[in-house]
Amino acid sequence: YKNMAVSTEAPTAEMSNLSVNPSAPKGTAKRDALRANELEVQALWEKENVFESDAADDGKEKFIVTFPFPYSNGHLHIGHAFSLTKSVFRAQFERHLGKNVLFPFAFHCTGMPIQAAANKLKSEIEAYGIPPQFPEDDPAVRAKMEADLAAAAAAKAANATAESKAKGGKTKLVSKTGSGIVRQWNILMKMVPEEEIPQFVDALYWLNYFPPIGVEHMKHFGAGVDWRRSFITTFVNPYYDAFIRWQFNVLNEKGKILFGKRNNVFSLVDGQVCADHDRSEGEGVGPQEYVLIKLKVLEPDHGQARHDKMKALLEKYDEKGIYFVPATLRPETMYGQTNCFVLPDGEYGAYYIDATDEVFIMSARSARGLSCQVYSENTYFTKEFGKIECLETFSGNELLGLPLKAPNASYEKVYTLPLLSISMNKGTGIVTSVPSDAPDDYMALKTLQDKPDFAAKFDITPDMVDDFKVVPIIEIEGYGDASAVFMCEKLKIKSANDKAKLTQAKDETYLKGFTSGIMKVGPYAGEKVSVAKPKIKDEMIAAGQAHLYFEPESRVVSRTNDECIVASTDQWYLAYGEESWTQAVKDHILDEEKFNSYDTIAQAKYEYTVDWLQEWACTRQFGLGTFLPWDKQWVIESLSDSTIYMAYYTIAHILQGEDNLNGDSSKSPGGIDPADLTDDVFNYIYRKASMPTDSKIKPEVLEKCKKEFRYWYPMDLRVSAKDLIPNHLTMALFNHAAIWDDEPELWPKGYYTNGHVLVDAEKMSKSKGNFLMMDETIDHFSADATRFACADAGDSIEDANFSRETADTAIVSLVNEDEWISNNYSVEGMRSGDETMNFMDRVLTNETNHAINETSRCFSGMQFREGIQKGWYEMLLARNEYRSFCNDSGIPMHKDVVSKWCEALVIMICPVCPHWSEKLWKQIGKTGHAVKAAWPVAGVEDKLLSRQARFLRDNLKTMRQQVGKAKAGFTKSSVLVTDSYPQSKIDVLLMMQEKYDNGFPADFMKQLQGWCKNLPEKKLIKNTMQFASFTKKEVEDVGPVAMETTLPFDQKSIMEDSIAYLKSQLNIENLDVIKLDDSDASADVPDRMRELVVPGKAYLWFH
């Protein structure tokens, strides 16, 4: 793999080692047959360049679909494969529609992960040798290490909020390995030969190793990629490097890139901003703004010995001011403060703040973050970035009972009280208490007031709590002026341990307070809370009573295992929040004619993210990538260099070509030197600029590049997992809108996002044995069976389920259908000609037409699970029914019917199982490639015939049940049918006809209930509701014909034409059909039997 070339002979070589042994175990012979065919087909595709597509002038419609390039620090797994199939399936479906389809693919190497992994490996080798002798190789040491990790995890879980518990406490890496002891050497051992591992200390070696393997694994999957257009990112590839430099120059030229101090999630260990793809935990987490409220420490007044350390600190720093600094999201509520809470077992420190010449009491974790943030403009809170002086340490107990001066509070003095639910991993570890509007605060204070013995355990005296009453500050309609008290009483919350109800109360009071609350106190009394809040915040900051403080919304860990903070750093950033830019993107995604999100939930996420995405740090000072053109101390980060690369695909085959992932200029098909890819060249290709006159690139080559781009753009579809909505996918919209601001017709036309994939209904985990690598899964099940199981896994934005049982079943089904089609497509003795067509011939033809139309609808809407239900499962059921009918009736199948069914099935399943289809296409004598064949032509579905088929099918099912329950002794059986409804049902049908107008009204069932109230009997009401509900569904399936008061087809004729089939299926020799409307024929039928028969619903009479 070192030369990044993948041999086209590889599949053939593999085939020579994969023979199908007739005596192979039952479990592998069919799989081996599928794999042998797949390798043969893949070799043919590669030899004949089947998936290569170029700009054309033949009038064909084009279709380009793309997929986010995977990160190249390992092998692709089934999660990649599942998401990937959505683009693969759609691309193949569009080929069948006759379009010129392009599906390109590349590999992402930008950013921190590879560099961090290389650095970690280097450290392991330096510390433990080659091969490394890790401490945990000793079982006793390993046991202790695992115990320590388990204890740390338990402690973390104990401190976690309910939300973080729900998400799980493990990092990505621990979740994947199943153990907290993670060594880079051991990770690589699973993927590369051990003797080669030391070379991976060089980050660039990863770029030479994994991408070519990715190419080969994708080929094994039958992905249908135009590999001429494949590449890797970073400066290693000079062509892509030039493209990214041009992109950023254009963005800079348009004023989209700015410089200044900004708050971003930051790793102190790495010394730079930590973006989503640089994280092992916390993807999608951004900075959260808090307000630090400064509660001044007063002289202790209760003579408690635990305050001696604070007294000493006050003697030295009282003039400067010592402050408790709780972090709050609600500065407008400070008028209602009654006390301050700390965690009795918590660890706190007194930290000197250089910018204000004051001392802040807070947790070490929050002090670390504050030391990286600005006090004002360019002045940091501390003299040295990331360093803060700790003057003293305290336990939470040593802070309890201290008197404080709280800004804006109505009480001159409040006290520090215990709160056992404080998390030291959120905020500063200190909580200011506003019991009027915070249910947790109210219950905690009430507990201390109502239970003096509990308070005494913490040496809290009655005067510290009893005199502090709830202070009303915000009026909320329906909740009064103390919403926390109202909600606690409403929900009957009895203690601070009633977490679920307290969470409900908190969510409701906070939301109502902000949206509907009116201030009762302070200078903004009478104003809405939402209006007053920013004013109060700004005034408190200006008065020196508060400061802004930021931390990640939840825990973030870098790939170097550093828990990140939020830092204010000089940074190049993309100003995504710029109003006109945001509005342009929003207008695009809200226009259904221009943009298709395929899912209402996804659409809502795009709309939210467009507003939420404000400023994005787009550069780093460490990691792989492209250097910022005008400031080369910065490297463009991994999400920012991957927003318009879909446009690069359109010309990559001219610049780089096949087997040239890293952009070796000597292999350039267009003979292009990367140094000649100037901004003027790219502006000509991608924008409306004139052809550069001084370019060394041949004009005809430049013209070809421009033609390719203009032909393939805009991108018709991009497929991705849903976790890229908050970053990459939305950023791609913004960047397209910026680069092509004068050509909105070139912006993306559609995004499809899927959920994550489970394996056998469980999250993938090596410890559970269900962590599946893509290529291993292909070897185990075959590519087509793996793809089939991916299609069956699900299509919504919710999590899907890859079932190994489904993959196994697919193996059997594919092989069995291969055999059946091969044996029956052109078997001798079949009927032919229209004159020999019987009822069931017409039914199968009609159901084939229905399946073709429905499968097309599903595939075009990215509903592949439903698509294989229509185009595979239902097709097999229809064929099975037809085969049984012919066998039981003693007649041959019809050649034209069978041919149409076989040809349709082979192509309809081709997007999912193309290797199987390719083989069958040739076996039935077709020329050309199955993947290039036209989608089967479907005649208009005959809805009446569909209804007749359903009539026979449903009644046969009912009659089977009747036979099973029949008493012995009968000598004859009769199928009873009737064309006449009783008057009560005719009335219902007439009412339904009256209500129907190209559909029923939304409240039809409610109207029906009202109509039924006039009926005389309860039993009749129930029967009427059931009949109307059944008929309504029939109307939705076959149209208004289902409401006719007489059936539009001859039930008796259908039953009689199928009598041999019915006799065989029911195992009854003496069977006839009686029409109750024929008085002579039905004279002997008892009345109790007649009552059971209605039009469309036959009944079997044993007599």
mmCIF file with all atom_site columns, C-alpha atoms in Angstrom, residues 40 71 117 130 138 145 216 228 239-240 273 305 429 436 445 505 525 557 634 682 748 830 877 899 903 910 1095:
data_model
loop_
_atom_site.group_PDB
_atom_site.id
_atom_site.type_symbol
_atom_site.label_atom_id
_atom_site.label_alt_id
_atom_site.label_comp_id
_atom_site.label_asym_id
_atom_site.label_entity_id
_atom_site.label_seq_id
_atom_site.pdbx_PDB_ins_code
_atom_site.Cartn_x
_atom_site.Cartn_y
_atom_site.Cartn_z
_atom_site.occupancy
_atom_site.B_iso_or_equiv
_atom_site.pdbx_formal_charge
_atom_site.auth_seq_id
_atom_site.auth_comp_id
_atom_site.auth_asym_id
_atom_site.auth_atom_id
_atom_site.pdbx_PDB_model_num
ATOM 1  C CA . GLU A 1 40   ? -15.582 -11.635 -10.793 1.00 0.00 ? 40   GLU A CA 1
ATOM 2  C CA . TYR A 1 71   ? -11.119 10.116  8.327   1.00 0.00 ? 71   TYR A CA 1
ATOM 3  C CA . ALA A 1 117  ? -2.237  9.265   17.461  1.00 0.00 ? 117  ALA A CA 1
ATOM 4  C CA . ILE A 1 130  ? 9.671   -1.931  20.714  1.00 0.00 ? 130  ILE A CA 1
ATOM 5  C CA . ASP A 1 138  ? 1.407   -7.859  34.371  1.00 0.00 ? 138  ASP A CA 1
ATOM 6  C CA . MET A 1 145  ? -5.288  -0.092  36.777  1.00 0.00 ? 145  MET A CA 1
ATOM 7  C CA . GLU A 1 216  ? -9.721  -1.516  -1.841  1.00 0.00 ? 216  GLU A CA 1
ATOM 8  C CA . ARG A 1 228  ? -10.166 8.760   -11.019 1.00 0.00 ? 228  ARG A CA 1
ATOM 9  C CA . TYR A 1 239  ? -3.471  19.957  -5.940  1.00 0.00 ? 239  TYR A CA 1
ATOM 10 C CA . TYR A 1 240  ? -6.012  19.894  -3.128  1.00 0.00 ? 240  TYR A CA 1
ATOM 11 C CA . VAL A 1 273  ? -8.763  25.321  19.799  1.00 0.00 ? 273  VAL A CA 1
ATOM 12 C CA . ALA A 1 305  ? -13.174 27.307  64.122  1.00 0.00 ? 305  ALA A CA 1
ATOM 13 C CA . GLY A 1 429  ? -18.948 24.550  42.256  1.00 0.00 ? 429  GLY A CA 1
ATOM 14 C CA . SER A 1 436  ? -38.584 32.290  44.343  1.00 0.00 ? 436  SER A CA 1
ATOM 15 C CA . LEU A 1 445  ? -33.652 26.040  51.668  1.00 0.00 ? 445  LEU A CA 1
ATOM 16 C CA . ALA A 1 505  ? -40.489 22.116  37.633  1.00 0.00 ? 505  ALA A CA 1
ATOM 17 C CA . ALA A 1 525  ? -39.834 46.594  36.993  1.00 0.00 ? 525  ALA A CA 1
ATOM 18 C CA . VAL A 1 557  ? -12.026 15.707  25.883  1.00 0.00 ? 557  VAL A CA 1
ATOM 19 C CA . TRP A 1 634  ? -1.897  28.875  11.095  1.00 0.00 ? 634  TRP A CA 1
ATOM 20 C CA . PHE A 1 682  ? -9.515  28.515  -10.073 1.00 0.00 ? 682  PHE A CA 1
ATOM 21 C CA . PRO A 1 748  ? -26.559 22.150  -2.823  1.00 0.00 ? 748  PRO A CA 1
ATOM 22 C CA . MET A 1 830  ? -44.631 -22.449 -20.743 1.00 0.00 ? 830  MET A CA 1
ATOM 23 C CA . LEU A 1 877  ? -44.659 -13.294 -2.343  1.00 0.00 ? 877  LEU A CA 1
ATOM 24 C CA . SER A 1 899  ? -40.001 -12.938 -18.053 1.00 0.00 ? 899  SER A CA 1
ATOM 25 C CA . GLU A 1 903  ? -36.314 -8.883  -15.482 1.00 0.00 ? 903  GLU A CA 1
ATOM 26 C CA . CYS A 1 910  ? -29.688 -3.962  -8.473  1.00 0.00 ? 910  CYS A CA 1
ATOM 27 C CA . PRO A 1 1095 ? -69.721 -8.157  -0.831  1.00 0.00 ? 1095 PRO A CA 1
#
